[in-house]
Amino acid sequence: MTQTSLEARDGVDPPSTAPGAAPSAGGRDRIAPLYFTLPFANVALWLVWMGAGSFLIPIQVMGITGDTDPDALKNASAIGAALAAIGNPLFGQLSDRTRSRFGRRTPWVLACAGMAALALIGQAKADSILMLGLTWGTVQFILNGYQAGITAAMPDRVPPAKYGIFSGLIGLASPIAILLTAFVIGGVDMSRLGGDGVLGGFGGKFTGANGYYLLAGAVVLGALVFAFVSPEPSSKGMAVEKFVLKDFLAGFWVSPRKYPDFAWAFLSRFGVMTGYFITLIYSYFMLIDYVKVPEEDVNPVTGYLLVVSAAATIVASLVIGKVADRVRKVKPFVLASGIASGISLMIPLWWPTVGGLTAFNIANGFAFGMYMAVDMALITQVLPNNRDAGKDMGIINIANAAPQVAAPFVAAWIVDAAGYEGMFWTAGLIGIAGALFVIKVKDVK
């Protein structure tokens, strides 16, 4: 990419020699397992986000309220996202200060995976919107500790020359998780792909409590594979600053004036993700109320649309990361993908059918795959310094979590006031505005 290293930009020694710095990424043999374990750990995480968000929570809301109630879904989703926004920088900063023979991140990844699994099992029993919101909030809060740990592995352990390919591999996590979610939980309407019947779905076996149990097992497996197949170097010899509460709390703030690129990258991701989540949060209900899909067909139709989206995302993720490394530029790809993602949100306005949503999911899936393939590479290059990568990546990840807080409220208000048409217009414009912010990032090409 454009910077030889994060440490060089900060004017400090490489991490292998600087006291308190992150362990060196080392040679190819040391990072080789990460080519598999980082995407695998992220797949486990996205299985929870997509499995619960696309299927289990909307189905649970309908079971509790007896209706496609946007306000109930809003409340159940937003409580969780609000806690998630707090969790990521908190766990990131705690992991920065952790010293153990298993490294800084691994203890938190393992502990949070275990606690999140227990919370998912509890969520399976939620029988009210309040309880659903609280349990989902607990799951998201804890899983953001898991996410903070695996996200920081890239600036900790991956050489800058490999940022593009690793960003692309990590970007593959969401479409792979979407494919698995569609097949196992929803089933796939094969008649729309030239086949017959429904592939997967298993008769709705995983649309209730069993689905949550499956997700709980997946996140534990993801953590174990990450921890033991690609063990993190010991952090016991790293210096650690004396704990001062004032300094610890101050660590949750990165000055936009001092680090403007970091601030613009944050705003860009926030805008793109807000546009994305405004439509995602109500996709299940939108099929019933806007596209008029019969309720008994919603699961396999949702599964089919997710497969279409995932396939397009995979194509983009496989191609764009390598291209970005070759041309040594990421900004044009972030900008183009963000704008394309925003424009694609207009398709359902003009074509409110399953066919229109197929076109939308192809366009949006490819654009989002391009975005996910390069945005992590850009973010990694604008971190203030590598020694606080966990904390800084946690702050950046608020741009993932905070839109999930805002999106349910924005979408519910717009759907009430202007219908699903207004929701698509708003999501598209917010996404495009977010993409344009990346132009302000100066030190990354």
GROMACS .gro file of C-alpha atoms in nm:
model
  445
    1MET     CA    1   0.000   0.000   0.000
    2THR     CA    2   0.108   0.360   0.032
    3GLN     CA    3   0.278   0.339   0.369
    4THR     CA    4   0.575   0.114   0.430
    5SER     CA    5   0.453   0.052   0.783
    6LEU     CA    6   0.230   0.195   1.047
    7GLU     CA    7   0.524   0.236   1.279
    8ALA     CA    8   0.724   0.428   1.019
    9ARG     CA    9   0.437   0.672   0.985
   10ASP     CA   10   0.443   0.726   1.359
   11GLY     CA   11   0.816   0.771   1.367
   12VAL     CA   12   0.877   0.488   1.615
   13ASP     CA   13   1.085   0.173   1.592
   14PRO     CA   14   0.944  -0.142   1.435
   15PRO     CA   15   0.736  -0.347   1.676
   16SER     CA   16   0.999  -0.613   1.715
   17THR     CA   17   1.230  -0.366   1.888
   18ALA     CA   18   1.014  -0.095   2.039
   19PRO     CA   19   0.924  -0.154   2.404
   20GLY     CA   20   0.554  -0.204   2.447
   21ALA     CA   21   0.492  -0.238   2.076
   22ALA     CA   22   0.300  -0.515   1.909
   23PRO     CA   23   0.478  -0.841   1.832
   24SER     CA   24   0.639  -0.847   1.490
   25ALA     CA   25   0.444  -1.004   1.207
   26GLY     CA   26   0.761  -1.192   1.122
   27GLY     CA   27   0.816  -1.407   0.818
   28ARG     CA   28   0.574  -1.582   0.589
   29ASP     CA   29   0.582  -1.902   0.799
   30ARG     CA   30   0.452  -1.714   1.103
   31ILE     CA   31   0.158  -1.552   0.930
   32ALA     CA   32   0.067  -1.849   0.709
   33PRO     CA   33  -0.198  -1.991   0.948
   34LEU     CA   34  -0.368  -1.650   0.965
   35TYR     CA   35  -0.466  -1.683   0.599
   36PHE     CA   36  -0.715  -1.944   0.722
   37THR     CA   37  -0.783  -1.863   1.086
   38LEU     CA   38  -0.863  -1.491   1.050
   39PRO     CA   39  -1.133  -1.548   0.785
   40PHE     CA   40  -1.260  -1.852   0.978
   41ALA     CA   41  -1.294  -1.656   1.303
   42ASN     CA   42  -1.474  -1.380   1.116
   43VAL     CA   43  -1.711  -1.630   0.951
   44ALA     CA   44  -1.813  -1.749   1.298
   45LEU     CA   45  -1.882  -1.389   1.401
   46TRP     CA   46  -2.084  -1.310   1.088
   47LEU     CA   47  -2.285  -1.630   1.134
   48VAL     CA   48  -2.418  -1.478   1.454
   49TRP     CA   49  -2.483  -1.135   1.300
   50MET     CA   50  -2.656  -1.275   0.990
   51GLY     CA   51  -2.823  -1.578   1.145
   52ALA     CA   52  -2.977  -1.381   1.429
   53GLY     CA   53  -3.033  -1.056   1.239
   54SER     CA   54  -3.176  -1.197   0.915
   55PHE     CA   55  -3.381  -1.484   1.053
   56LEU     CA   56  -3.394  -1.566   1.422
   57ILE     CA   57  -3.474  -1.224   1.571
   58PRO     CA   58  -3.745  -1.126   1.317
   59ILE     CA   59  -3.903  -1.471   1.356
   60GLN     CA   60  -3.883  -1.436   1.735
   61VAL     CA   61  -4.042  -1.089   1.719
   62MET     CA   62  -4.327  -1.225   1.509
   63GLY     CA   63  -4.374  -1.510   1.757
   64ILE     CA   64  -4.391  -1.267   2.049
   65THR     CA   65  -4.609  -0.995   1.888
   66GLY     CA   66  -4.796  -1.200   1.628
   67ASP     CA   67  -4.718  -0.938   1.361
   68THR     CA   68  -4.447  -0.777   1.146
   69ASP     CA   69  -4.404  -0.497   1.399
   70PRO     CA   70  -4.125  -0.252   1.297
   71ASP     CA   71  -4.127  -0.086   1.638
   72ALA     CA   72  -4.082  -0.415   1.823
   73LEU     CA   73  -3.797  -0.517   1.591
   74LYS     CA   74  -3.645  -0.171   1.634
   75ASN     CA   75  -3.642  -0.202   2.012
   76ALA     CA   76  -3.505  -0.555   2.013
   77SER     CA   77  -3.225  -0.465   1.770
   78ALA     CA   78  -3.127  -0.123   1.902
   79ILE     CA   79  -3.068  -0.227   2.263
   80GLY     CA   80  -2.815  -0.481   2.142
   81ALA     CA   81  -2.642  -0.245   1.904
   82ALA     CA   82  -2.612   0.026   2.170
   83LEU     CA   83  -2.426  -0.211   2.400
   84ALA     CA   84  -2.213  -0.329   2.107
   85ALA     CA   85  -2.097   0.028   2.041
   86ILE     CA   86  -1.959   0.040   2.395
   87GLY     CA   87  -1.808  -0.307   2.392
   88ASN     CA   88  -1.568  -0.281   2.102
   89PRO     CA   89  -1.342   0.005   2.218
   90LEU     CA   90  -1.365  -0.115   2.579
   91PHE     CA   91  -1.244  -0.466   2.503
   92GLY     CA   92  -0.995  -0.331   2.251
   93GLN     CA   93  -0.829  -0.112   2.510
   94LEU     CA   94  -0.833  -0.389   2.771
   95SER     CA   95  -0.664  -0.626   2.528
   96ASP     CA   96  -0.398  -0.363   2.451
   97ARG     CA   97  -0.300  -0.379   2.819
   98THR     CA   98  -0.319  -0.758   2.856
   99ARG     CA   99   0.005  -0.947   2.916
  100SER     CA  100   0.006  -1.326   2.898
  101ARG     CA  101   0.196  -1.611   2.738
  102PHE     CA  102  -0.102  -1.645   2.502
  103GLY     CA  103  -0.063  -1.287   2.381
  104ARG     CA  104  -0.281  -0.979   2.419
  105ARG     CA  105  -0.584  -1.073   2.210
  106THR     CA  106  -0.626  -1.450   2.248
  107PRO     CA  107  -0.743  -1.454   2.613
  108TRP     CA  108  -1.022  -1.210   2.529
  109VAL     CA  109  -1.119  -1.393   2.211
  110LEU     CA  110  -1.158  -1.720   2.401
  111ALA     CA  111  -1.331  -1.573   2.706
  112CYS     CA  112  -1.575  -1.365   2.503
  113ALA     CA  113  -1.661  -1.654   2.272
  114GLY     CA  114  -1.750  -1.872   2.572
  115MET     CA  115  -1.960  -1.602   2.740
  116ALA     CA  116  -2.135  -1.511   2.412
  117ALA     CA  117  -2.227  -1.876   2.360
  118LEU     CA  118  -2.396  -1.883   2.700
  119ALA     CA  119  -2.579  -1.558   2.620
  120LEU     CA  120  -2.702  -1.698   2.287
  121ILE     CA  121  -2.841  -2.000   2.468
  122GLY     CA  122  -3.023  -1.760   2.702
  123GLN     CA  123  -3.155  -1.560   2.407
  124ALA     CA  124  -3.319  -1.873   2.270
  125LYS     CA  125  -3.552  -1.861   2.573
  126ALA     CA  126  -3.648  -1.490   2.547
  127ASP     CA  127  -4.027  -1.455   2.555
  128SER     CA  128  -4.073  -1.076   2.550
  129ILE     CA  129  -3.937  -0.788   2.342
  130LEU     CA  130  -3.759  -0.648   2.647
  131MET     CA  131  -3.593  -0.980   2.726
  132LEU     CA  132  -3.502  -1.030   2.360
  133GLY     CA  133  -3.343  -0.685   2.349
  134LEU     CA  134  -3.148  -0.742   2.670
  135THR     CA  135  -3.019  -1.084   2.573
  136TRP     CA  136  -2.927  -0.967   2.223
  137GLY     CA  137  -2.756  -0.668   2.382
  138THR     CA  138  -2.553  -0.898   2.603
  139VAL     CA  139  -2.457  -1.113   2.305
  140GLN     CA  140  -2.346  -0.812   2.102
  141PHE     CA  141  -2.159  -0.651   2.391
  142ILE     CA  142  -1.960  -0.968   2.460
  143LEU     CA  143  -1.905  -1.058   2.095
  144ASN     CA  144  -1.753  -0.717   2.038
  145GLY     CA  145  -1.475  -0.830   2.269
  146TYR     CA  146  -1.425  -1.126   2.038
  147GLN     CA  147  -1.440  -0.895   1.736
  148ALA     CA  148  -1.193  -0.648   1.889
  149GLY     CA  149  -0.941  -0.928   1.940
  150ILE     CA  150  -0.957  -1.077   1.591
  151THR     CA  151  -0.972  -0.735   1.424
  152ALA     CA  152  -0.653  -0.620   1.598
  153ALA     CA  153  -0.469  -0.927   1.471
  154MET     CA  154  -0.427  -0.763   1.131
  155PRO     CA  155  -0.232  -0.455   1.242
  156ASP     CA  156  -0.059  -0.666   1.509
  157ARG     CA  157   0.066  -0.952   1.296
  158VAL     CA  158   0.024  -0.890   0.922
  159PRO     CA  159   0.292  -0.707   0.716
  160PRO     CA  160   0.160  -0.392   0.543
  161ALA     CA  161   0.237  -0.541   0.200
  162LYS     CA  162  -0.027  -0.808   0.270
  163TYR     CA  163  -0.304  -0.576   0.389
  164GLY     CA  164  -0.495  -0.594   0.060
  165ILE     CA  165  -0.512  -0.972   0.040
  166PHE     CA  166  -0.593  -1.010   0.409
  167SER     CA  167  -0.861  -0.743   0.384
  168GLY     CA  168  -1.008  -0.937   0.091
  169LEU     CA  169  -0.998  -1.267   0.281
  170ILE     CA  170  -1.163  -1.110   0.584
  171GLY     CA  171  -1.420  -0.957   0.349
  172LEU     CA  172  -1.509  -1.311   0.239
  173ALA     CA  173  -1.632  -1.390   0.589
  174SER     CA  174  -1.967  -1.217   0.550
  175PRO     CA  175  -2.073  -1.384   0.222
  176ILE     CA  176  -1.959  -1.727   0.340
  177ALA     CA  177  -2.160  -1.678   0.660
  178ILE     CA  178  -2.456  -1.559   0.452
  179LEU     CA  179  -2.441  -1.874   0.237
  180LEU     CA  180  -2.429  -2.098   0.543
  181THR     CA  181  -2.707  -1.904   0.713
  182ALA     CA  182  -2.927  -1.920   0.403
  183PHE     CA  183  -2.875  -2.294   0.359
  184VAL     CA  184  -2.906  -2.407   0.721
  185ILE     CA  185  -3.163  -2.169   0.872
  186GLY     CA  186  -3.375  -2.036   0.588
  187GLY     CA  187  -3.336  -2.283   0.306
  188VAL     CA  188  -3.296  -2.169  -0.055
  189ASP     CA  189  -3.585  -2.145  -0.301
  190MET     CA  190  -3.427  -2.340  -0.587
  191SER     CA  191  -3.713  -2.270  -0.827
  192ARG     CA  192  -3.563  -1.924  -0.874
  193LEU     CA  193  -3.228  -2.079  -0.964
  194GLY     CA  194  -3.362  -2.323  -1.222
  195GLY     CA  195  -3.414  -2.612  -0.979
  196ASP     CA  196  -3.696  -2.760  -0.778
  197GLY     CA  197  -3.811  -2.727  -0.419
  198VAL     CA  198  -3.612  -2.587  -0.127
  199LEU     CA  199  -3.247  -2.668  -0.066
  200GLY     CA  200  -3.159  -2.690   0.301
  201GLY     CA  201  -3.378  -2.534   0.567
  202PHE     CA  202  -3.429  -2.874   0.725
  203GLY     CA  203  -3.799  -2.818   0.773
  204GLY     CA  204  -3.747  -2.512   0.993
  205LYS     CA  205  -3.542  -2.710   1.246
  206PHE     CA  206  -3.304  -2.417   1.302
  207THR     CA  207  -3.550  -2.125   1.297
  208GLY     CA  208  -3.593  -2.134   1.675
  209ALA     CA  209  -3.384  -2.233   1.975
  210ASN     CA  210  -3.178  -2.484   1.776
  211GLY     CA  211  -3.059  -2.199   1.556
  212TYR     CA  212  -2.922  -2.015   1.857
  213TYR     CA  213  -2.751  -2.330   1.984
  214LEU     CA  214  -2.588  -2.375   1.644
  215LEU     CA  215  -2.459  -2.016   1.644
  216ALA     CA  216  -2.324  -2.062   1.998
  217GLY     CA  217  -2.123  -2.364   1.886
  218ALA     CA  218  -1.994  -2.182   1.578
  219VAL     CA  219  -1.848  -1.887   1.769
  220VAL     CA  220  -1.673  -2.116   2.019
  221LEU     CA  221  -1.525  -2.319   1.733
  222GLY     CA  222  -1.409  -1.999   1.559
  223ALA     CA  223  -1.229  -1.884   1.874
  224LEU     CA  224  -1.060  -2.220   1.933
  225VAL     CA  225  -0.934  -2.244   1.576
  226PHE     CA  226  -0.800  -1.888   1.586
  227ALA     CA  227  -0.629  -1.939   1.922
  228PHE     CA  228  -0.465  -2.277   1.865
  229VAL     CA  229  -0.404  -2.302   1.489
  230SER     CA  230  -0.245  -1.956   1.472
  231PRO     CA  231  -0.114  -1.900   1.825
  232GLU     CA  232  -0.034  -1.542   1.914
  233PRO     CA  233   0.318  -1.461   2.037
  234SER     CA  234   0.354  -1.410   2.411
  235SER     CA  235   0.305  -1.056   2.536
  236LYS     CA  236   0.456  -1.116   2.881
  237GLY     CA  237   0.776  -0.927   2.796
  238MET     CA  238   0.597  -0.620   2.666
  239ALA     CA  239   0.602  -0.306   2.877
  240VAL     CA  240   0.271  -0.180   3.008
  241GLU     CA  241   0.197   0.169   3.129
  242LYS     CA  242   0.070   0.220   3.481
  243PHE     CA  243  -0.307   0.219   3.490
  244VAL     CA  244  -0.450   0.569   3.532
  245LEU     CA  245  -0.828   0.590   3.507
  246LYS     CA  246  -0.821   0.935   3.347
  247ASP     CA  247  -0.580   0.816   3.078
  248PHE     CA  248  -0.780   0.496   3.027
  249LEU     CA  249  -1.100   0.693   2.968
  250ALA     CA  250  -0.918   0.941   2.746
  251GLY     CA  251  -0.813   0.645   2.533
  252PHE     CA  252  -1.169   0.618   2.401
  253TRP     CA  253  -1.118   0.942   2.210
  254VAL     CA  254  -0.898   1.003   1.906
  255SER     CA  255  -0.855   1.369   1.822
  256PRO     CA  256  -0.992   1.449   1.473
  257ARG     CA  257  -0.764   1.751   1.462
  258LYS     CA  258  -0.451   1.547   1.535
  259TYR     CA  259  -0.555   1.244   1.327
  260PRO     CA  260  -0.789   1.376   1.056
  261ASP     CA  261  -0.749   1.072   0.831
  262PHE     CA  262  -0.869   0.847   1.112
  263ALA     CA  263  -1.173   1.072   1.164
  264TRP     CA  264  -1.265   1.084   0.793
  265ALA     CA  265  -1.225   0.706   0.761
  266PHE     CA  266  -1.453   0.665   1.063
  267LEU     CA  267  -1.720   0.893   0.914
  268SER     CA  268  -1.697   0.720   0.578
  269ARG     CA  269  -1.751   0.375   0.726
  270PHE     CA  270  -2.029   0.509   0.950
  271GLY     CA  271  -2.220   0.645   0.651
  272VAL     CA  272  -2.181   0.338   0.430
  273MET     CA  273  -2.275   0.103   0.714
  274THR     CA  274  -2.575   0.313   0.817
  275GLY     CA  275  -2.714   0.294   0.464
  276TYR     CA  276  -2.652  -0.081   0.460
  277PHE     CA  277  -2.813  -0.155   0.797
  278ILE     CA  278  -3.120   0.063   0.741
  279THR     CA  279  -3.234  -0.182   0.475
  280LEU     CA  280  -3.087  -0.500   0.625
  281ILE     CA  281  -3.265  -0.463   0.958
  282TYR     CA  282  -3.609  -0.473   0.791
  283SER     CA  283  -3.536  -0.703   0.496
  284TYR     CA  284  -3.745  -0.988   0.640
  285PHE     CA  285  -4.048  -0.771   0.713
  286MET     CA  286  -4.001  -0.583   0.383
  287LEU     CA  287  -4.052  -0.904   0.186
  288ILE     CA  288  -4.388  -0.956   0.355
  289ASP     CA  289  -4.520  -0.599   0.362
  290TYR     CA  290  -4.360  -0.437   0.053
  291VAL     CA  291  -4.295  -0.717  -0.196
  292LYS     CA  292  -4.599  -0.916  -0.076
  293VAL     CA  293  -4.424  -1.252  -0.051
  294PRO     CA  294  -4.655  -1.503   0.124
  295GLU     CA  295  -4.544  -1.554   0.482
  296GLU     CA  296  -4.488  -1.928   0.432
  297ASP     CA  297  -4.241  -1.852   0.149
  298VAL     CA  298  -4.040  -1.580   0.323
  299ASN     CA  299  -3.768  -1.807   0.467
  300PRO     CA  300  -3.669  -1.977   0.136
  301VAL     CA  301  -3.702  -1.650  -0.059
  302THR     CA  302  -3.481  -1.477   0.197
  303GLY     CA  303  -3.236  -1.766   0.168
  304TYR     CA  304  -3.233  -1.736  -0.211
  305LEU     CA  305  -3.170  -1.360  -0.198
  306LEU     CA  306  -2.892  -1.407   0.055
  307VAL     CA  307  -2.725  -1.665  -0.170
  308VAL     CA  308  -2.740  -1.425  -0.467
  309SER     CA  309  -2.592  -1.146  -0.257
  310ALA     CA  310  -2.322  -1.369  -0.112
  311ALA     CA  311  -2.215  -1.498  -0.453
  312ALA     CA  312  -2.169  -1.142  -0.581
  313THR     CA  313  -1.982  -1.045  -0.266
  314ILE     CA  314  -1.746  -1.341  -0.295
  315VAL     CA  315  -1.656  -1.251  -0.654
  316ALA     CA  316  -1.576  -0.894  -0.549
  317SER     CA  317  -1.378  -1.001  -0.241
  318LEU     CA  318  -1.163  -1.247  -0.434
  319VAL     CA  319  -1.075  -0.999  -0.707
  320ILE     CA  320  -1.056  -0.652  -0.555
  321GLY     CA  321  -0.809  -0.711  -0.269
  322LYS     CA  322  -0.545  -0.846  -0.508
  323VAL     CA  323  -0.606  -0.566  -0.756
  324ALA     CA  324  -0.571  -0.306  -0.481
  325ASP     CA  325  -0.237  -0.458  -0.374
  326ARG     CA  326  -0.118  -0.458  -0.736
  327VAL     CA  327  -0.205  -0.095  -0.809
  328ARG     CA  328  -0.110   0.009  -0.454
  329LYS     CA  329  -0.427   0.213  -0.414
  330VAL     CA  330  -0.735   0.161  -0.198
  331LYS     CA  331  -0.919   0.495  -0.190
  332PRO     CA  332  -1.066   0.470  -0.541
  333PHE     CA  333  -1.206   0.126  -0.459
  334VAL     CA  334  -1.356   0.241  -0.129
  335LEU     CA  335  -1.513   0.542  -0.299
  336ALA     CA  336  -1.650   0.350  -0.598
  337SER     CA  337  -1.787   0.065  -0.388
  338GLY     CA  338  -1.954   0.296  -0.138
  339ILE     CA  339  -2.124   0.498  -0.412
  340ALA     CA  340  -2.229   0.182  -0.600
  341SER     CA  341  -2.369   0.034  -0.280
  342GLY     CA  342  -2.573   0.349  -0.217
  343ILE     CA  343  -2.705   0.363  -0.575
  344SER     CA  344  -2.803  -0.006  -0.566
  345LEU     CA  345  -3.040   0.070  -0.278
  346MET     CA  346  -3.260   0.255  -0.526
  347ILE     CA  347  -3.333  -0.059  -0.733
  348PRO     CA  348  -3.620  -0.187  -0.514
  349LEU     CA  349  -3.789   0.152  -0.558
  350TRP     CA  350  -3.824   0.097  -0.930
  351TRP     CA  351  -3.868  -0.280  -0.922
  352PRO     CA  352  -4.053  -0.393  -0.604
  353THR     CA  353  -4.059  -0.765  -0.686
  354VAL     CA  354  -3.844  -1.067  -0.605
  355GLY     CA  355  -3.685  -1.014  -0.948
  356GLY     CA  356  -3.602  -0.656  -0.854
  357LEU     CA  357  -3.459  -0.767  -0.523
  358THR     CA  358  -3.248  -1.022  -0.712
  359ALA     CA  359  -3.097  -0.741  -0.919
  360PHE     CA  360  -3.052  -0.534  -0.604
  361ASN     CA  361  -2.873  -0.815  -0.420
  362ILE     CA  362  -2.638  -0.876  -0.714
  363ALA     CA  363  -2.545  -0.507  -0.740
  364ASN     CA  364  -2.536  -0.442  -0.367
  365GLY     CA  365  -2.355  -0.768  -0.293
  366PHE     CA  366  -2.079  -0.691  -0.542
  367ALA     CA  367  -2.045  -0.331  -0.420
  368PHE     CA  368  -2.042  -0.433  -0.055
  369GLY     CA  369  -1.791  -0.710  -0.128
  370MET     CA  370  -1.564  -0.456  -0.296
  371TYR     CA  371  -1.603  -0.225   0.003
  372MET     CA  372  -1.527  -0.497   0.259
  373ALA     CA  373  -1.226  -0.613   0.053
  374VAL     CA  374  -1.047  -0.277   0.072
  375ASP     CA  375  -1.191  -0.077   0.362
  376MET     CA  376  -1.000  -0.276   0.624
  377ALA     CA  377  -0.678  -0.207   0.433
  378LEU     CA  378  -0.754   0.165   0.439
  379ILE     CA  379  -0.851   0.163   0.807
  380THR     CA  380  -0.534  -0.021   0.906
  381GLN     CA  381  -0.324   0.251   0.741
  382VAL     CA  382  -0.486   0.540   0.928
  383LEU     CA  383  -0.451   0.406   1.283
  384PRO     CA  384  -0.278   0.663   1.507
  385ASN     CA  385  -0.022   0.403   1.617
  386ASN     CA  386   0.020   0.028   1.618
  387ARG     CA  387   0.077  -0.013   1.990
  388ASP     CA  388  -0.285   0.080   2.065
  389ALA     CA  389  -0.428  -0.111   1.770
  390GLY     CA  390  -0.690  -0.288   1.979
  391LYS     CA  391  -0.827   0.034   2.121
  392ASP     CA  392  -0.813   0.224   1.792
  393MET     CA  393  -0.970  -0.059   1.593
  394GLY     CA  394  -1.235  -0.074   1.864
  395ILE     CA  395  -1.315   0.293   1.807
  396ILE     CA  396  -1.330   0.237   1.432
  397ASN     CA  397  -1.563  -0.057   1.490
  398ILE     CA  398  -1.808   0.182   1.654
  399ALA     CA  399  -1.871   0.282   1.293
  400ASN     CA  400  -2.007  -0.071   1.248
  401ALA     CA  401  -2.200  -0.087   1.574
  402ALA     CA  402  -2.339   0.267   1.601
  403PRO     CA  403  -2.524   0.245   1.266
  404GLN     CA  404  -2.700  -0.059   1.407
  405VAL     CA  405  -2.820   0.163   1.692
  406ALA     CA  406  -2.932   0.443   1.460
  407ALA     CA  407  -3.066   0.231   1.174
  408PRO     CA  408  -3.365   0.071   1.351
  409PHE     CA  409  -3.489   0.408   1.477
  410VAL     CA  410  -3.429   0.588   1.148
  411ALA     CA  411  -3.585   0.307   0.945
  412ALA     CA  412  -3.888   0.266   1.173
  413TRP     CA  413  -3.959   0.640   1.163
  414ILE     CA  414  -3.921   0.654   0.784
  415VAL     CA  415  -4.134   0.343   0.723
  416ASP     CA  416  -4.409   0.494   0.937
  417ALA     CA  417  -4.385   0.832   0.763
  418ALA     CA  418  -4.301   0.743   0.401
  419GLY     CA  419  -4.321   0.366   0.367
  420TYR     CA  420  -4.048   0.136   0.246
  421GLU     CA  421  -3.994   0.362  -0.056
  422GLY     CA  422  -3.873   0.638   0.176
  423MET     CA  423  -3.650   0.390   0.355
  424PHE     CA  424  -3.466   0.298   0.034
  425TRP     CA  425  -3.420   0.663  -0.069
  426THR     CA  426  -3.281   0.756   0.272
  427ALA     CA  427  -3.050   0.454   0.294
  428GLY     CA  428  -2.910   0.520  -0.054
  429LEU     CA  429  -2.836   0.886   0.007
  430ILE     CA  430  -2.673   0.821   0.345
  431GLY     CA  431  -2.455   0.548   0.195
  432ILE     CA  432  -2.339   0.770  -0.091
  433ALA     CA  433  -2.263   1.057   0.147
  434GLY     CA  434  -2.054   0.821   0.359
  435ALA     CA  435  -1.855   0.704   0.059
  436LEU     CA  436  -1.771   1.062  -0.037
  437PHE     CA  437  -1.605   1.126   0.300
  438VAL     CA  438  -1.317   0.898   0.198
  439ILE     CA  439  -1.203   1.167  -0.046
  440LYS     CA  440  -1.087   1.366   0.258
  441VAL     CA  441  -0.837   1.096   0.361
  442LYS     CA  442  -0.504   1.245   0.253
  443ASP     CA  443  -0.224   1.006   0.349
  444VAL     CA  444  -0.362   0.696   0.176
  445LYS     CA  445  -0.386   0.668  -0.203
   0.00000   0.00000   0.00000
